Amino acid sequence: MSSAEVVLYEKKPLPAKLTLIGLALLAIGGALAGIGFTSDSVRASYNLIIVFMWLFSIGFGSLFLIALEHIVGADWSVPFRRITEILAGVVFIVPIVAIPLFINLDQVFVWINPQVLEADKYIKGKAPYLNQDFFVIRNAVIFGLMILFFILLSVRSFKQDVNKNPKASKTSAKLAAIFLPIFAISISVVAMDWLMSLEPKWFSTIFGVYYFAGSVLSTLSILTIIVILLVENGYLSKYINEDHYYNLGALMFAFTNFWAYIAFSQFLLIWYANIPDETLWYMDRSNGAWMIMSLGIIFVRFGIPYLALVTRPSKSNPFRLKIIATWVFLAHYYDLYWVIMPEYAKRNGVDGPVFGLTELSAPFIVVGAVIVVLALLSKGKNLMPVGDPKFKRSLEFHL
Amino acid sequence: MDNKILHSISAIFNTPDEITHAAKEIVKAGYKKFDIHTPYPVHGMDGAMKLKRSPLGYFAFALGATGAVLALLLMWSTMVVSYPNNIGGKPLFPLPAFVPVTFEVTVLLASVATVTSMIIVFFRFPNNSHPLHDTNYMKKVSSDKYGAIIESDDPNFNFDSVKELFEKLGSKDVEPIYYDEDELSVKHNLFDPKFITGLAIIAVTISGITYFALNKMMFMEPFNWMMKQQKLSAQSPSTFFKDGFSMREVVAGTVAKGKMPYLYPDSIDLADKFMVNPLDVNEQNLSIGKAKYNTYCSPCHDYNGNGNARLNGQFPNPPSLHTDKVRNWKDGHIFHIITMGQNTMPSYAQQINETERWQIITYIRALQRALNAKEEDMK
């Protein structure tokens, strides 16, 4: 690659029908959710939280991966950074999904109900934080910050393709340093607001980290799937080699272990201390069939991905990595379902997990939204950050 | 030179690209026993050398699994078999609490045992020399050059063809490497007495110095707030009260909560008159009565109550319990004697609680009946 004539990347627009595929998936998901909404609007609202949190994972998680790369100065992930930057465009979908939830907040959050507040002094004691006005304001602020940092991190990188300004990368690193603390606080707030406050009596200080670990996994897995599919169909540089894949797999492996570490730490302390305020959340998840799901999450989220990713070939072989990434991506759905739906079951007299057309809508909406964002935002852009000063070096990356 | 034995032929290269190319060519030429030495890990070298995957991972896995099993067995045998204590209402084998320990032991055994087995199996401990040591070749490749060797026991080895190959690959510095005489004559044995003695001396010295340093030179109590606290010690005067007692005596006539004091300490007649044995004659009462009698009464009264017991001679013999006088005493009379004592017999109120006194009386009645059975008992 010493001669300047070598073409590292040739611009090739994504096929036009991709938008149609994405819209079709969105339409199927929307139709399923609509059928669910007419029959049981409460259940549909809980499912919308799953969709919302899943999309939030991908949008905010992408911004995190971009910031991580800038701040540590990583080489290997530069070829994929454009895909991550485009994926971060999901932040525009997240507020749209949140609007119906904001309208129906009282359907899912019991702390809004004045009768519950009167009856329970513990929930009333949390009212200074858990009240509807503050809830809407702080979440709106977080959505605003997400879009602001999408412009600061992604859009500036899109422009770098044209102006080739190497200083832009340095500014990005500084912006990433500002973004990361904001990210850490925001994702904890969102996890507490939308997941933990479903059971307002329960609290766990590590819960934000738990959701963060799952978020990064879901972002990494969808990124891996998209990258491998694009390389297989010749939309990215042919210089992407197995060591690039190896690093994607290794990061996924690391976060799989990190998730298990956090999830187990949360469980161990609560189980050991055995205080009713803290155990109730796990008690809700160990009744009857929920117990099977709770034991299942150990294998779905940790055991199987761990064994699948532990060997070196499984990380560097794109075909195997693609399958494992799909599993990890859907495991995030399992995780969110396990966190959210027991609260629905408890408050609405449903015994055990339910899975119907309403629940089936979530993966369709999420995958459809990701494809639509990918198709629309990639229009007229390079799919690799050709203006990045590290671009050539990153393609020569070897372990 | 002639009597030396050839180990290998070495070649020095100047750039990482050259050495990667050389490795590929050596593989292509069909050599199996060769090695590459570089000052830092060169990317893609294992692919160029066509190295197989190291089996060390399987070693580590097996040892780690052993560690996990050992940790669980240890916790199971201590917490379930040897000391089954209820801790915080948890099950005897609380798996979540054991996960961190199991994890630690797994990692510990896997890492320590892998390094140890690597040293012993692959490095052939305690052999510590290799023909490449102290050669110019090794000096160069550990600073800024890249080197390759082909060993002489390779089946395709031929001095001239190897030298030719290296020179063709562009090496300006091709040198044969010979065994040292020591390496061939001296053989190290793991169980060599000198070696074992040396290890033992090192172990004793180090542990001795450690012991002396930690326990004598710089001993610090890990925490002393339990030992050095202000407290009252039994059998020693206290400065807290003027009379030197460590606590106040109870007010006369105080009755402990839930305890009924003995009602007739002064009058055996009243005891005779009003006290009745409240217990049934059954196997449980008799067996407890027997145990208590054998413990507290039998040293003087003997196991069967005839008064000629193992303390005979040191104390005056008590009267037999089988006389008509004793046989006709009411239960309350005996209860009074156990509670208050009689003649040389002291009070047993501290040692034997009320229920047990009645159980002993039941047992004494059985003893008396045994030596003086009635006609109907024979049925």
mmCIF file of N, CA, C and O in Angstrom, chain A residues 264 267-268 271-274 311-313 398-399, chain B residues 43-44 46 53 87 90-91 94 96-97 99-100:
data_model
loop_
_atom_site.group_PDB
_atom_site.id
_atom_site.type_symbol
_atom_site.label_atom_id
_atom_site.label_comp_id
_atom_site.label_asym_id
_atom_site.label_seq_id
_atom_site.Cartn_x
_atom_site.Cartn_y
_atom_site.Cartn_z
ATOM 1 N N PHE A 264 -24.494 -9.492 38.204
ATOM 2 C CA PHE A 264 -24.292 -10.359 39.372
ATOM 3 C C PHE A 264 -24.015 -9.540 40.622
ATOM 4 O O PHE A 264 -24.492 -9.867 41.708
ATOM 5 N N PHE A 267 -27.255 -8.345 41.904
ATOM 6 C CA PHE A 267 -28.044 -9.415 42.522
ATOM 7 C C PHE A 267 -27.429 -9.862 43.836
ATOM 8 O O PHE A 267 -28.128 -10.024 44.834
ATOM 9 N N LEU A 268 -26.111 -10.056 43.851
ATOM 10 C CA LEU A 268 -25.460 -10.638 45.041
ATOM 11 C C LEU A 268 -25.697 -9.764 46.271
ATOM 12 O O LEU A 268 -26.063 -10.262 47.336
ATOM 13 N N TRP A 271 -29.372 -9.872 47.312
ATOM 14 C CA TRP A 271 -29.702 -11.205 47.844
ATOM 15 C C TRP A 271 -29.088 -11.394 49.219
ATOM 16 O O TRP A 271 -29.700 -11.945 50.123
ATOM 17 N N TYR A 272 -27.859 -10.900 49.400
ATOM 18 C CA TYR A 272 -27.167 -11.162 50.657
ATOM 19 C C TYR A 272 -27.736 -10.317 51.795
ATOM 20 O O TYR A 272 -27.941 -10.803 52.906
ATOM 21 N N ALA A 273 -27.989 -9.020 51.483
ATOM 22 C CA ALA A 273 -28.493 -8.142 52.539
ATOM 23 C C ALA A 273 -29.923 -8.513 52.910
ATOM 24 O O ALA A 273 -30.316 -8.389 54.069
ATOM 25 N N ASN A 274 -30.701 -8.964 51.909
ATOM 26 C CA ASN A 274 -32.036 -9.495 52.186
ATOM 27 C C ASN A 274 -32.933 -8.458 52.860
ATOM 28 O O ASN A 274 -33.606 -8.760 53.855
ATOM 29 N N THR A 311 -13.289 -18.249 21.910
ATOM 30 C CA THR A 311 -12.145 -18.657 21.088
ATOM 31 C C THR A 311 -11.802 -17.570 20.070
ATOM 32 O O THR A 311 -12.646 -16.755 19.706
ATOM 33 N N ARG A 312 -10.569 -17.619 19.606
ATOM 34 C CA ARG A 312 -10.126 -16.581 18.685
ATOM 35 C C ARG A 312 -10.828 -16.666 17.322
ATOM 36 O O ARG A 312 -11.257 -15.644 16.798
ATOM 37 N N PRO A 313 -10.953 -17.865 16.701
ATOM 38 C CA PRO A 313 -11.605 -17.909 15.380
ATOM 39 C C PRO A 313 -13.019 -17.342 15.391
ATOM 40 O O PRO A 313 -13.446 -16.726 14.423
ATOM 41 N N HIS A 398 -3.229 -4.284 12.227
ATOM 42 C CA HIS A 398 -3.039 -5.705 12.518
ATOM 43 C C HIS A 398 -2.875 -5.881 14.007
ATOM 44 O O HIS A 398 -2.354 -4.995 14.676
ATOM 45 N N LEU A 399 -3.281 -7.031 14.480
ATOM 46 C CA LEU A 399 -3.162 -7.298 15.913
ATOM 47 C C LEU A 399 -1.700 -7.405 16.308
ATOM 48 O O LEU A 399 -0.903 -7.928 15.563
ATOM 49 N N HIS B 43 3.740 -8.073 14.093
ATOM 50 C CA HIS B 43 2.381 -8.429 13.689
ATOM 51 C C HIS B 43 2.391 -9.421 12.536
ATOM 52 O O HIS B 43 3.148 -9.251 11.586
ATOM 53 N N GLY B 44 1.566 -10.420 12.632
ATOM 54 C CA GLY B 44 1.420 -11.374 11.547
ATOM 55 C C GLY B 44 2.491 -12.443 11.522
ATOM 56 O O GLY B 44 2.549 -13.234 10.587
ATOM 57 N N ASP B 46 2.976 -15.059 13.593
ATOM 58 C CA ASP B 46 2.509 -16.434 13.786
ATOM 59 C C ASP B 46 1.890 -16.966 12.502
ATOM 60 O O ASP B 46 2.005 -18.148 12.197
ATOM 61 N N ARG B 53 -2.148 -23.504 16.674
ATOM 62 C CA ARG B 53 -2.661 -22.877 17.903
ATOM 63 C C ARG B 53 -2.006 -23.519 19.106
ATOM 64 O O ARG B 53 -1.861 -24.742 19.175
ATOM 65 N N ILE B 87 -26.358 -19.153 58.560
ATOM 66 C CA ILE B 87 -25.807 -17.794 58.502
ATOM 67 C C ILE B 87 -26.818 -16.909 57.796
ATOM 68 O O ILE B 87 -27.040 -17.029 56.602
ATOM 69 N N LYS B 90 -29.637 -18.045 55.310
ATOM 70 C CA LYS B 90 -29.368 -18.522 53.960
ATOM 71 C C LYS B 90 -29.273 -20.048 53.971
ATOM 72 O O LYS B 90 -29.052 -20.650 55.021
ATOM 73 N N PRO B 91 -29.428 -20.670 52.810
ATOM 74 C CA PRO B 91 -29.225 -22.123 52.769
ATOM 75 C C PRO B 91 -27.794 -22.479 53.144
ATOM 76 O O PRO B 91 -26.903 -21.631 53.103
ATOM 77 N N PRO B 94 -25.169 -21.718 49.857
ATOM 78 C CA PRO B 94 -25.711 -20.588 49.098
ATOM 79 C C PRO B 94 -24.851 -20.290 47.890
ATOM 80 O O PRO B 94 -23.818 -19.638 47.999
ATOM 81 N N PRO B 96 -24.970 -18.248 45.213
ATOM 82 C CA PRO B 96 -24.548 -16.890 44.832
ATOM 83 C C PRO B 96 -23.398 -16.371 45.682
ATOM 84 O O PRO B 96 -22.491 -15.725 45.166
ATOM 85 N N ALA B 97 -23.410 -16.692 46.986
ATOM 86 C CA ALA B 97 -22.334 -16.195 47.841
ATOM 87 C C ALA B 97 -21.014 -16.877 47.512
ATOM 88 O O ALA B 97 -19.952 -16.337 47.796
ATOM 89 N N VAL B 99 -20.039 -17.707 44.455
ATOM 90 C CA VAL B 99 -19.556 -17.399 43.102
ATOM 91 C C VAL B 99 -18.254 -16.591 43.122
ATOM 92 O O VAL B 99 -17.303 -16.953 42.429
ATOM 93 N N PRO B 100 -18.154 -15.500 43.926
ATOM 94 C CA PRO B 100 -16.896 -14.749 43.889
ATOM 95 C C PRO B 100 -15.687 -15.595 44.290
ATOM 96 O O PRO B 100 -14.639 -15.530 43.640
#
